Short mmCIF file of N, CA and C in Angstrom, two decimals:
data_model
loop_
_atom_site.label_atom_id
_atom_site.label_comp_id
_atom_site.label_asym_id
_atom_site.label_seq_id
_atom_site.Cartn_x
_atom_site.Cartn_y
_atom_site.Cartn_z
N TRP A 208 18.55 -44.58 -60.94
CA TRP A 208 17.64 -43.73 -60.22
C TRP A 208 16.99 -42.74 -61.82
N ASN A 209 18.59 -42.33 -62.66
CA ASN A 209 18.35 -41.18 -63.26
C ASN A 209 17.78 -41.58 -64.99
N GLN A 210 18.17 -43.49 -64.71
CA GLN A 210 17.58 -43.68 -65.79
C GLN A 210 15.88 -43.61 -65.82
N VAL A 211 15.27 -44.07 -64.73
CA VAL A 211 14.13 -44.18 -64.56
C VAL A 211 13.51 -42.20 -65.07
N GLY A 212 13.90 -41.18 -64.21
CA GLY A 212 14.29 -40.37 -64.49
C GLY A 212 13.71 -39.53 -65.90
N ARG A 213 14.89 -40.29 -66.55
CA ARG A 213 14.82 -39.95 -68.19
C ARG A 213 14.21 -40.54 -68.98
N GLY A 214 13.15 -41.42 -68.14
CA GLY A 214 12.68 -42.50 -68.87
C GLY A 214 12.98 -43.42 -69.63
N ALA A 215 14.05 -43.76 -69.81
CA ALA A 215 15.07 -44.94 -70.85
C ALA A 215 14.66 -45.80 -71.14
N GLY A 216 13.93 -46.68 -69.93
CA GLY A 216 13.64 -47.62 -70.71
C GLY A 216 12.19 -48.39 -71.02
N ILE A 217 12.43 -49.45 -72.38
CA ILE A 217 11.63 -49.97 -73.34
C ILE A 217 10.49 -49.91 -72.75
N PRO A 218 10.14 -50.46 -71.56
CA PRO A 218 8.36 -50.95 -71.13
C PRO A 218 8.35 -49.28 -70.60
N TYR A 219 8.66 -47.98 -70.45
CA TYR A 219 8.48 -46.57 -70.07
C TYR A 219 8.11 -46.23 -71.19
N GLN A 220 9.08 -46.53 -72.59
CA GLN A 220 8.25 -46.13 -73.55
C GLN A 220 7.60 -46.59 -74.66
N GLU A 221 7.22 -47.52 -74.76
CA GLU A 221 6.11 -48.64 -75.14
C GLU A 221 4.65 -47.67 -74.64
N ALA A 222 4.22 -47.58 -73.26
CA ALA A 222 3.29 -46.95 -72.44
C ALA A 222 3.56 -45.44 -72.73
N GLN A 223 4.19 -45.03 -73.09
CA GLN A 223 4.02 -43.56 -73.92
C GLN A 223 3.29 -43.66 -74.65
N GLU A 224 3.97 -44.28 -75.30
CA GLU A 224 3.58 -44.16 -77.38
C GLU A 224 1.62 -44.26 -76.90
N ALA A 225 0.60 -45.01 -75.69
CA ALA A 225 -0.39 -44.76 -76.10
C ALA A 225 -1.18 -43.72 -74.79
N ASP A 226 0.37 -42.85 -74.39
CA ASP A 226 -0.40 -42.06 -73.50
C ASP A 226 0.81 -40.77 -73.21
N LEU A 227 0.80 -39.69 -74.19
CA LEU A 227 2.35 -38.91 -74.66
C LEU A 227 2.00 -38.10 -72.91
N GLN A 228 0.88 -38.12 -72.05
CA GLN A 228 1.28 -37.34 -71.12
C GLN A 228 1.48 -38.34 -69.78
N LEU A 229 2.33 -39.42 -70.16
CA LEU A 229 2.28 -39.99 -69.27
C LEU A 229 3.78 -39.83 -68.74
N SER A 230 4.30 -39.28 -67.30
CA SER A 230 5.94 -39.26 -66.96
C SER A 230 6.05 -40.38 -67.45
N SER A 231 7.32 -40.49 -67.07
CA SER A 231 8.64 -41.75 -66.85
C SER A 231 8.17 -41.47 -65.07
N VAL A 232 8.19 -40.39 -64.22
CA VAL A 232 8.57 -41.02 -63.00
C VAL A 232 6.61 -41.13 -62.31
N ALA A 233 5.59 -40.72 -63.47
CA ALA A 233 4.66 -41.39 -63.04
C ALA A 233 4.23 -42.98 -63.14
N PHE A 234 5.13 -43.31 -64.05
CA PHE A 234 5.00 -44.67 -64.79
C PHE A 234 5.45 -45.64 -63.79
N PHE A 235 6.52 -44.98 -63.05
CA PHE A 235 6.97 -45.76 -62.07
C PHE A 235 6.60 -45.73 -61.06
N TYR A 236 5.85 -45.42 -60.60
CA TYR A 236 5.18 -44.80 -58.92
C TYR A 236 3.91 -45.39 -59.51
N ASN A 237 3.16 -45.26 -60.93
CA ASN A 237 1.41 -46.22 -60.81
C ASN A 237 2.21 -47.80 -61.52
N THR A 238 3.52 -48.46 -61.24
CA THR A 238 3.18 -48.91 -61.60
C THR A 238 4.33 -50.24 -60.47
N PHE A 239 4.97 -48.98 -59.05
CA PHE A 239 5.28 -49.99 -57.88
C PHE A 239 3.95 -50.40 -57.31
N TYR A 240 3.53 -48.95 -57.56
CA TYR A 240 1.38 -49.14 -56.71
C TYR A 240 1.18 -50.52 -56.88
N PHE A 241 0.47 -50.27 -58.33
CA PHE A 241 -0.06 -51.90 -59.32
C PHE A 241 1.07 -53.08 -58.65
N ASN A 242 2.18 -53.11 -58.05
CA ASN A 242 2.55 -54.01 -58.07
C ASN A 242 2.41 -54.16 -56.50
N LEU A 243 2.68 -53.18 -55.91
CA LEU A 243 2.68 -53.74 -54.46
C LEU A 243 1.29 -53.75 -53.90
N PHE A 244 0.36 -53.40 -54.56
CA PHE A 244 -1.43 -53.76 -54.27
C PHE A 244 -1.77 -55.02 -54.72
N ARG A 245 -1.15 -55.19 -55.59
CA ARG A 245 -1.47 -57.25 -56.41
C ARG A 245 -0.90 -57.87 -55.46
N ILE A 246 0.76 -57.80 -54.28
CA ILE A 246 0.79 -58.31 -53.48
C ILE A 246 -0.19 -58.41 -52.13
N GLN A 247 -0.45 -56.68 -51.45
CA GLN A 247 -1.11 -56.46 -50.45
C GLN A 247 -1.84 -55.41 -50.69
N PRO A 248 -3.12 -56.30 -50.99
CA PRO A 248 -4.53 -55.00 -51.58
C PRO A 248 -4.62 -54.06 -50.28
N SER A 249 -4.44 -54.44 -49.44
CA SER A 249 -5.18 -53.91 -48.00
C SER A 249 -4.11 -52.42 -47.82
N TYR A 250 -3.17 -52.74 -48.20
CA TYR A 250 -1.83 -51.37 -48.26
C TYR A 250 -2.99 -50.22 -48.76
N LYS A 251 -4.28 -50.28 -49.80
CA LYS A 251 -4.85 -49.17 -50.84
C LYS A 251 -4.64 -48.58 -49.21
N ASP A 252 -5.60 -48.97 -47.78
CA ASP A 252 -6.64 -48.13 -47.29
C ASP A 252 -5.66 -47.79 -46.25
N LEU A 253 -3.83 -47.22 -46.39
CA LEU A 253 -2.99 -46.30 -46.19
C LEU A 253 -2.64 -45.18 -46.96
N PHE A 254 -3.13 -45.06 -48.38
CA PHE A 254 -3.28 -44.25 -48.77
C PHE A 254 -4.09 -43.12 -49.06
N LYS A 255 -4.22 -42.19 -48.43
CA LYS A 255 -5.52 -41.55 -48.03
C LYS A 255 -5.63 -40.10 -48.90
N HIS A 256 -4.47 -39.63 -49.58
CA HIS A 256 -4.50 -38.50 -49.91
C HIS A 256 -3.72 -39.01 -51.89
N GLY A 257 -4.41 -39.91 -52.38
CA GLY A 257 -3.98 -40.68 -53.88
C GLY A 257 -3.04 -41.33 -53.79
N ILE A 258 -2.52 -41.68 -54.85
CA ILE A 258 -1.44 -42.19 -55.50
C ILE A 258 -0.35 -41.12 -56.27
N GLN A 259 -1.32 -40.13 -56.65
CA GLN A 259 -0.41 -39.53 -57.16
C GLN A 259 0.52 -38.64 -56.05
N VAL A 260 -0.15 -38.15 -55.40
CA VAL A 260 0.30 -37.43 -54.12
C VAL A 260 1.88 -38.10 -53.19
N GLN A 261 1.02 -39.46 -53.11
CA GLN A 261 1.90 -40.58 -52.33
C GLN A 261 2.92 -40.87 -53.21
N GLY A 262 3.03 -40.93 -54.70
CA GLY A 262 4.06 -41.46 -55.92
C GLY A 262 5.00 -40.77 -56.05
N ARG A 263 4.57 -39.31 -55.63
CA ARG A 263 5.72 -37.79 -55.60
C ARG A 263 5.93 -37.66 -54.43
N MET A 264 5.98 -38.73 -53.48
CA MET A 264 6.37 -38.92 -52.49
C MET A 264 7.51 -39.98 -52.53
N LEU A 265 7.02 -40.80 -53.51
CA LEU A 265 7.90 -41.47 -53.01
C LEU A 265 8.90 -41.73 -53.76
N ALA A 266 9.29 -40.95 -54.88
CA ALA A 266 10.32 -41.02 -56.02
C ALA A 266 10.65 -39.84 -55.48
N ASN A 267 10.47 -39.21 -54.49
CA ASN A 267 11.36 -38.18 -53.66
C ASN A 267 12.23 -38.29 -53.36
N VAL A 268 11.93 -39.71 -52.47
CA VAL A 268 12.38 -40.28 -51.46
C VAL A 268 14.05 -41.06 -51.58
N LEU A 269 12.94 -41.85 -52.98
CA LEU A 269 14.38 -42.56 -53.54
C LEU A 269 15.49 -41.75 -54.45
N LYS A 270 14.80 -41.01 -54.76
CA LYS A 270 16.41 -39.60 -55.48
C LYS A 270 16.87 -39.29 -54.69
N PHE A 271 16.42 -38.57 -53.35
CA PHE A 271 17.44 -38.65 -52.54
C PHE A 271 17.80 -39.64 -51.81
N ALA A 272 17.69 -40.70 -50.98
CA ALA A 272 18.49 -41.95 -51.35
C ALA A 272 19.90 -41.81 -51.92
N VAL A 273 18.72 -42.23 -53.27
CA VAL A 273 20.24 -42.62 -54.67
C VAL A 273 21.18 -41.43 -54.27
N GLY A 274 20.57 -39.93 -54.14
CA GLY A 274 21.28 -39.08 -53.66
C GLY A 274 22.83 -39.03 -52.64
N ASN A 275 22.50 -39.80 -51.67
CA ASN A 275 22.83 -39.42 -50.67
C ASN A 275 23.22 -40.24 -49.53
N TRP A 276 23.07 -41.85 -49.93
CA TRP A 276 23.15 -42.96 -49.43
C TRP A 276 24.43 -43.29 -49.10
N HIS A 277 25.55 -43.02 -49.94
CA HIS A 277 26.81 -43.41 -49.72
C HIS A 277 27.90 -42.17 -49.23
N VAL A 278 27.24 -40.53 -49.31
CA VAL A 278 27.16 -39.76 -48.76
C VAL A 278 27.83 -39.28 -46.69
N LYS A 279 29.39 -38.98 -46.83
CA LYS A 279 29.53 -39.08 -45.47
C LYS A 279 29.47 -37.11 -45.16
N ASP A 280 28.47 -37.65 -43.82
CA ASP A 280 27.41 -36.31 -44.06
C ASP A 280 27.74 -36.44 -42.43
N PRO A 281 28.89 -35.37 -41.96
CA PRO A 281 28.66 -34.57 -40.26
C PRO A 281 27.74 -34.16 -39.86
N SER A 282 26.52 -33.86 -40.38
CA SER A 282 24.95 -33.47 -39.98
C SER A 282 23.81 -34.74 -40.73
N HIS A 283 24.57 -35.84 -40.51
CA HIS A 283 23.72 -36.76 -40.48
C HIS A 283 22.59 -36.79 -41.14
N LEU A 284 22.35 -35.81 -42.61
CA LEU A 284 20.96 -35.79 -43.00
C LEU A 284 20.34 -36.55 -43.08
N PHE A 285 21.20 -37.54 -44.22
CA PHE A 285 20.24 -39.23 -44.90
C PHE A 285 19.87 -39.38 -43.71
N GLU A 286 20.43 -39.60 -42.77
CA GLU A 286 20.02 -40.96 -41.46
C GLU A 286 19.18 -40.51 -40.74
N ASN A 287 19.05 -39.05 -40.21
CA ASN A 287 18.11 -37.91 -39.61
C ASN A 287 16.43 -38.20 -40.83
N THR A 288 17.12 -37.80 -41.91
CA THR A 288 15.33 -38.09 -43.05
C THR A 288 15.16 -39.25 -43.18
N LEU A 289 15.67 -40.09 -42.78
CA LEU A 289 14.79 -41.49 -42.91
C LEU A 289 14.84 -41.69 -41.34
N ARG A 290 14.77 -41.40 -40.20
CA ARG A 290 14.20 -41.62 -39.02
C ARG A 290 12.99 -40.93 -39.34
N ALA A 291 12.87 -39.75 -39.47
CA ALA A 291 11.86 -39.12 -39.21
C ALA A 291 10.93 -39.57 -40.30
N LEU A 292 11.21 -40.52 -41.41
CA LEU A 292 9.98 -40.70 -41.96
C LEU A 292 9.64 -42.06 -41.30
N ALA A 293 10.61 -43.16 -40.74
CA ALA A 293 9.94 -44.34 -39.88
C ALA A 293 9.35 -43.81 -39.44
N ARG A 294 9.30 -42.61 -37.93
CA ARG A 294 8.35 -41.42 -37.18
C ARG A 294 6.70 -41.49 -37.41
N HIS A 295 7.38 -41.64 -39.12
CA HIS A 295 5.87 -40.71 -39.19
C HIS A 295 4.57 -42.17 -39.95
N HIS A 296 5.78 -42.94 -40.66
CA HIS A 296 5.36 -44.42 -41.01
C HIS A 296 4.73 -44.99 -39.64
N ASN A 297 5.47 -45.29 -38.27
CA ASN A 297 5.17 -45.43 -36.92
C ASN A 297 3.60 -45.24 -36.25
N LYS A 298 3.58 -43.69 -36.87
CA LYS A 298 2.16 -42.66 -36.58
C LYS A 298 1.24 -43.69 -37.70
N MET A 299 1.23 -43.66 -38.30
CA MET A 299 0.40 -44.50 -39.56
C MET A 299 -0.07 -45.79 -39.57
N GLY A 300 0.63 -46.16 -39.04
CA GLY A 300 0.15 -47.87 -37.71
C GLY A 300 1.27 -49.16 -38.74
N ILE A 301 2.51 -48.62 -39.85
CA ILE A 301 3.20 -49.26 -40.69
C ILE A 301 4.06 -49.78 -39.88
N ASP A 302 3.96 -51.41 -39.96
CA ASP A 302 4.72 -52.16 -39.05
C ASP A 302 6.76 -52.77 -39.84
N SER A 303 6.79 -52.76 -38.91
CA SER A 303 8.41 -53.54 -40.25
C SER A 303 7.79 -54.49 -40.88
N ALA A 304 7.22 -55.14 -40.66
CA ALA A 304 7.15 -56.32 -41.69
C ALA A 304 7.08 -55.61 -43.24
N ALA A 305 6.07 -54.60 -43.36
CA ALA A 305 5.74 -53.76 -44.49
C ALA A 305 7.51 -53.45 -45.46
N TYR A 306 8.39 -53.09 -44.25
CA TYR A 306 9.67 -52.45 -45.16
C TYR A 306 10.02 -53.57 -46.22
N GLY A 307 9.97 -55.37 -45.77
CA GLY A 307 10.15 -56.29 -46.30
C GLY A 307 9.93 -55.98 -47.92
N THR A 308 8.65 -55.99 -48.03
CA THR A 308 7.15 -56.30 -48.87
C THR A 308 7.71 -55.19 -49.83
N VAL A 309 7.77 -53.92 -49.27
CA VAL A 309 8.68 -53.16 -50.17
C VAL A 309 9.15 -53.23 -50.55
N GLY A 310 10.78 -53.66 -50.02
CA GLY A 310 11.51 -53.97 -51.17
C GLY A 310 11.65 -54.20 -52.17
N LEU A 311 11.16 -55.45 -51.49
CA LEU A 311 11.00 -56.57 -53.05
C LEU A 311 9.82 -55.76 -54.11
N VAL A 312 8.82 -54.91 -53.98
CA VAL A 312 8.44 -54.79 -55.18
C VAL A 312 9.48 -53.54 -55.62
N LEU A 313 9.76 -52.98 -55.08
CA LEU A 313 10.64 -51.33 -56.04
C LEU A 313 11.90 -52.25 -56.54
N ILE A 314 12.60 -54.05 -56.30
CA ILE A 314 13.50 -54.07 -56.73
C ILE A 314 12.22 -54.99 -58.49
N GLN A 315 10.70 -55.33 -58.30
CA GLN A 315 10.21 -55.86 -58.76
C GLN A 315 10.29 -54.28 -60.20
N THR A 316 9.75 -53.28 -59.18
CA THR A 316 9.16 -52.31 -59.84
C THR A 316 10.03 -51.71 -61.09
N LEU A 317 11.92 -51.48 -60.39
CA LEU A 317 12.46 -51.33 -61.39
C LEU A 317 12.98 -51.95 -62.54
N GLN A 318 12.91 -53.31 -62.59
CA GLN A 318 12.64 -54.39 -62.95
C GLN A 318 12.12 -54.86 -64.42
N ASP A 319 10.65 -54.05 -63.68
CA ASP A 319 9.60 -53.99 -64.91
C ASP A 319 9.57 -52.66 -65.82
N CYS A 320 10.26 -51.56 -65.21
CA CYS A 320 10.34 -49.95 -65.90
C CYS A 320 11.57 -49.88 -66.38
N LEU A 321 12.86 -50.78 -66.29
CA LEU A 321 13.98 -50.39 -67.29
C LEU A 321 13.66 -51.99 -68.10
N GLY A 322 13.27 -52.86 -67.30
CA GLY A 322 14.04 -53.56 -68.82
C GLY A 322 14.81 -54.79 -68.36
N ASN A 323 15.43 -55.53 -68.74
CA ASN A 323 16.39 -56.09 -68.92
C ASN A 323 17.45 -55.90 -69.00
N ILE A 324 17.47 -55.02 -70.14
CA ILE A 324 19.08 -54.36 -70.95
C ILE A 324 19.89 -53.14 -69.39
N LEU A 325 18.57 -52.47 -69.38
CA LEU A 325 19.07 -51.72 -68.17
C LEU A 325 19.81 -51.32 -66.59
N PHE A 326 18.53 -52.82 -66.15
CA PHE A 326 18.33 -53.03 -64.89
C PHE A 326 18.77 -53.75 -65.30
N THR A 327 20.46 -54.19 -65.18
CA THR A 327 21.32 -55.27 -65.20
C THR A 327 21.82 -55.89 -62.85
N ALA A 328 22.21 -56.74 -63.32
CA ALA A 328 22.57 -57.88 -61.80
C ALA A 328 23.25 -56.39 -61.33
N PRO A 329 24.21 -56.29 -61.57
CA PRO A 329 24.86 -55.15 -61.31
C PRO A 329 24.37 -53.96 -60.30
N HIS A 330 22.97 -53.61 -61.09
CA HIS A 330 22.12 -52.58 -61.06
C HIS A 330 21.47 -53.09 -59.97
N GLN A 331 20.87 -54.39 -59.57
CA GLN A 331 20.64 -54.55 -58.69
C GLN A 331 20.29 -54.76 -57.58
N ASN A 332 22.10 -54.97 -57.34
CA ASN A 332 22.84 -54.84 -56.72
C ASN A 332 23.20 -53.75 -55.58
N ALA A 333 23.31 -52.44 -56.34
CA ALA A 333 23.42 -51.24 -55.71
C ALA A 333 22.26 -51.11 -55.03
N TRP A 334 21.22 -51.19 -56.16
CA TRP A 334 19.77 -51.05 -54.91
C TRP A 334 19.09 -51.65 -54.09
N VAL A 335 19.18 -53.07 -53.68
CA VAL A 335 19.58 -54.13 -52.49
C VAL A 335 20.57 -53.56 -51.66
N GLN A 336 21.65 -53.02 -51.86
CA GLN A 336 22.76 -52.00 -51.19
C GLN A 336 22.06 -51.27 -50.65
N MET A 337 21.97 -50.13 -51.76
CA MET A 337 21.17 -48.87 -50.53
C MET A 337 19.69 -49.13 -49.40
N TYR A 338 18.63 -49.52 -50.32
CA TYR A 338 17.71 -49.88 -49.78
C TYR A 338 18.03 -50.99 -48.12
N SER A 339 19.33 -51.77 -48.35
CA SER A 339 19.63 -52.39 -47.31
C SER A 339 20.05 -51.71 -46.27
N LYS A 340 20.99 -49.95 -46.15
CA LYS A 340 21.51 -49.35 -46.00
C LYS A 340 20.17 -48.11 -44.80
N MET A 341 19.18 -48.46 -46.09
CA MET A 341 18.05 -47.14 -45.68
C MET A 341 17.59 -48.20 -43.93
N MET A 342 17.20 -49.40 -44.61
CA MET A 342 16.36 -50.51 -44.11
C MET A 342 17.57 -50.00 -42.32
N SER A 343 18.59 -50.53 -42.09
CA SER A 343 19.67 -50.89 -41.67
C SER A 343 19.30 -49.01 -40.76
N ILE A 344 18.99 -47.89 -40.80
CA ILE A 344 18.29 -47.04 -40.19
C ILE A 344 16.66 -47.18 -39.71
N ILE A 345 16.20 -46.99 -40.96
CA ILE A 345 14.64 -47.48 -40.09
C ILE A 345 13.97 -48.51 -39.57
N ILE A 346 14.83 -49.18 -39.35
CA ILE A 346 13.74 -50.52 -39.26
C ILE A 346 14.07 -50.41 -37.42
N PRO A 347 15.06 -50.07 -36.85
CA PRO A 347 15.42 -49.71 -35.61
C PRO A 347 14.38 -48.81 -34.76
N VAL A 348 14.14 -47.72 -35.61
CA VAL A 348 13.09 -46.96 -35.55
C VAL A 348 11.89 -47.44 -35.43
N VAL A 349 11.89 -48.26 -36.47
CA VAL A 349 10.31 -48.56 -36.63
C VAL A 349 9.91 -50.13 -35.47
N LEU A 350 10.75 -51.14 -35.34
CA LEU A 350 10.39 -51.62 -34.20
C LEU A 350 10.58 -51.26 -32.86
N ALA A 351 11.10 -49.98 -32.72
CA ALA A 351 11.46 -48.94 -31.30
C ALA A 351 9.52 -48.49 -31.15
N GLY A 352 9.24 -47.62 -32.39
CA GLY A 352 7.53 -47.58 -32.61
C GLY A 352 6.82 -48.61 -31.79
N GLU A 353 6.84 -49.82 -32.47
CA GLU A 353 6.23 -50.77 -32.33
C GLU A 353 6.28 -51.00 -30.34
N THR A 354 7.28 -51.77 -30.29
CA THR A 354 7.43 -51.96 -28.31
C THR A 354 6.97 -50.65 -27.82
N GLU A 355 6.62 -49.26 -28.70
CA GLU A 355 6.12 -48.50 -27.30
C GLU A 355 4.87 -48.37 -27.66
N ALA A 356 4.56 -49.05 -28.90
CA ALA A 356 2.85 -48.41 -29.30
C ALA A 356 1.86 -50.22 -28.01
N LYS A 357 2.94 -51.02 -27.91
CA LYS A 357 3.29 -52.32 -27.82
C LYS A 357 2.59 -52.39 -25.82
N ASP A 358 3.96 -51.20 -25.69
CA ASP A 358 3.76 -51.73 -23.60
C ASP A 358 3.01 -49.97 -23.63
N GLU A 359 2.58 -49.50 -24.36
CA GLU A 359 1.43 -48.60 -24.05
C GLU A 359 -0.11 -48.86 -24.24
N ASN A 360 -0.53 -50.08 -24.98
CA ASN A 360 -1.66 -51.16 -25.06
C ASN A 360 -1.66 -51.37 -24.11
N GLU A 361 -0.76 -52.50 -23.12
CA GLU A 361 -0.61 -53.38 -21.77
C GLU A 361 -1.12 -52.07 -21.01
N LYS A 362 -0.39 -51.08 -20.92
CA LYS A 362 -0.63 -50.24 -19.84
C LYS A 362 -1.96 -50.09 -19.41
N ILE A 363 -2.56 -49.78 -21.04
CA ILE A 363 -3.93 -49.36 -20.91
C ILE A 363 -4.58 -50.57 -20.29
N ALA A 364 -4.32 -51.56 -21.16
CA ALA A 364 -5.39 -53.07 -20.54
C ALA A 364 -5.07 -52.77 -19.23
N ASN A 365 -3.76 -53.01 -18.49
CA ASN A 365 -3.30 -52.75 -17.28
C ASN A 365 -4.18 -52.37 -16.09
N TYR A 366 -4.19 -51.18 -16.62
CA TYR A 366 -4.92 -50.26 -15.98
C TYR A 366 -6.12 -50.26 -15.98
N LYS A 367 -7.50 -50.18 -16.76
CA LYS A 367 -8.64 -50.82 -17.20
C LYS A 367 -8.76 -52.65 -15.78
N LEU A 368 -7.68 -53.50 -16.29
CA LEU A 368 -7.91 -54.27 -14.97
C LEU A 368 -7.81 -53.91 -14.23
N GLY A 369 -7.23 -53.26 -13.10
CA GLY A 369 -6.50 -52.58 -12.17
C GLY A 369 -7.92 -51.85 -11.60
N ALA A 370 -8.13 -50.85 -12.49
CA ALA A 370 -9.27 -50.23 -12.42
C ALA A 370 -10.61 -50.59 -12.11
N GLY A 371 -10.51 -51.78 -12.23
CA GLY A 371 -12.11 -52.65 -12.41
C GLY A 371 -12.59 -52.84 -13.59
N ILE A 372 -11.99 -51.57 -14.44
CA ILE A 372 -12.59 -51.72 -15.72
C ILE A 372 -12.89 -52.90 -16.80
N PRO A 373 -13.48 -53.69 -17.23
CA PRO A 373 -13.28 -54.73 -17.77
C PRO A 373 -12.96 -54.08 -19.62
N SER A 374 -12.59 -54.95 -20.26
CA SER A 374 -12.10 -54.66 -21.37
C SER A 374 -13.85 -54.05 -22.57
N SER A 375 -14.36 -54.61 -21.55
CA SER A 375 -15.84 -54.01 -22.79
C SER A 375 -15.90 -52.42 -22.04
N GLY A 376 -15.14 -52.28 -21.67
CA GLY A 376 -14.96 -50.39 -21.14
C GLY A 376 -16.14 -50.03 -19.92
N THR A 377 -17.01 -50.93 -19.33
CA THR A 377 -17.86 -50.22 -18.47
C THR A 377 -17.34 -50.43 -16.63
N LEU A 378 -17.43 -49.94 -16.17
CA LEU A 378 -16.84 -49.66 -14.70
C LEU A 378 -17.77 -51.05 -14.30
N GLU A 379 -17.28 -52.46 -13.39
CA GLU A 379 -18.20 -53.04 -12.53
C GLU A 379 -18.18 -51.78 -11.53
N PRO A 380 -19.51 -52.16 -10.41
CA PRO A 380 -19.78 -52.43 -9.73
C PRO A 380 -18.72 -52.38 -8.29
N LYS A 381 -18.46 -50.98 -8.00
CA LYS A 381 -17.74 -50.83 -6.61
C LYS A 381 -18.04 -49.55 -6.04
N ASN A 382 -18.30 -49.66 -4.90
CA ASN A 382 -18.36 -48.45 -4.28
C ASN A 382 -17.78 -46.92 -4.21
N TYR A 383 -17.44 -46.12 -4.98
CA TYR A 383 -16.42 -45.71 -5.60
C TYR A 383 -16.90 -43.56 -4.81
N LEU A 384 -17.85 -43.79 -4.01
CA LEU A 384 -18.69 -43.00 -3.33
C LEU A 384 -18.35 -43.01 -2.29
N LEU A 385 -17.92 -41.54 -1.48
CA LEU A 385 -18.07 -41.43 -0.16
C LEU A 385 -19.04 -40.94 0.50
N THR A 386 -19.63 -42.24 1.78
CA THR A 386 -20.27 -41.62 2.32
C THR A 386 -20.62 -40.82 3.39
N SER A 387 -19.26 -40.27 4.10
CA SER A 387 -19.06 -39.18 4.97
C SER A 387 -18.02 -38.77 4.53
N PRO A 388 -17.62 -37.42 4.65
CA PRO A 388 -15.63 -36.85 4.91
C PRO A 388 -15.11 -37.57 5.47
N SER A 389 -15.89 -38.01 6.80
CA SER A 389 -14.92 -38.99 7.70
C SER A 389 -14.34 -40.11 7.30
N SER A 390 -15.11 -40.97 6.03
CA SER A 390 -14.64 -41.65 5.27
C SER A 390 -13.48 -42.33 4.39
N CYS A 391 -13.00 -40.93 4.42
CA CYS A 391 -11.90 -40.98 3.42
C CYS A 391 -10.74 -40.33 4.64
N PRO A 392 -9.35 -42.00 3.90
CA PRO A 392 -9.16 -41.77 4.55
C PRO A 392 -7.72 -40.52 5.39
N ALA A 393 -7.44 -39.50 3.59
CA ALA A 393 -6.79 -37.95 4.65
C ALA A 393 -7.43 -37.82 4.90
N VAL A 394 -8.75 -37.26 5.22
CA VAL A 394 -9.71 -36.51 6.12
C VAL A 394 -9.66 -37.19 7.39
N ARG A 395 -9.44 -38.27 7.52
CA ARG A 395 -9.45 -39.04 9.01
C ARG A 395 -7.89 -38.39 9.17
N GLN A 396 -7.01 -38.73 8.51
CA GLN A 396 -5.99 -38.16 9.05
C GLN A 396 -5.76 -37.10 10.09
N ASP A 397 -5.93 -36.06 9.11
CA ASP A 397 -6.49 -35.21 9.38
C ASP A 397 -7.62 -34.41 10.77
N THR A 398 -8.17 -34.92 11.15
CA THR A 398 -8.62 -34.54 12.26
C THR A 398 -8.42 -35.14 13.43
N LYS A 399 -6.77 -36.69 13.03
CA LYS A 399 -6.51 -37.25 14.45
C LYS A 399 -5.66 -36.23 14.75
N SER A 400 -4.56 -35.28 13.99
CA SER A 400 -3.98 -34.03 14.54
C SER A 400 -4.21 -33.16 15.09
N ASN A 401 -5.66 -32.88 14.54
CA ASN A 401 -6.27 -31.09 15.35
C ASN A 401 -6.42 -31.62 16.92
#
């Protein structure tokens, strides 16, 4: 990640010749999202705040991961941070399959940004190990969120069916009104005890 941050790759240096304002991190995240949207155009809809904001968040997560994935920390900062990220992604509706796509795009983007000279097989292996470690923490949280969402949707569907509410959301004609207070079972029970 330090090589990306320093702009050490030839592809970045060539791009910077055309745009002197282009930072190495912006080059990275622009390349990342270009690759991602080429594979999954529908993912564009997930980014409400724009690529620049999202790109900075991505860069911060990667910088954090690189610096912490192998550290033995009794406070579990790495794990807790990734679990929080996964819960946030659950709320956005990002499913577990998306993480596989993102991993592939990450490796491709590092290759695109650093080139073959700097992004060697050992570098790729190290990134794959780190991303795998991240996924070993994130995916269980995402799967739990998917299961909870599925269970909640099933409860809602069952409730609608049990209450006579078809999937269209309208009530079936039923006599939900009491014709008199004595027709209510609770009232009848109270009058019997008096």
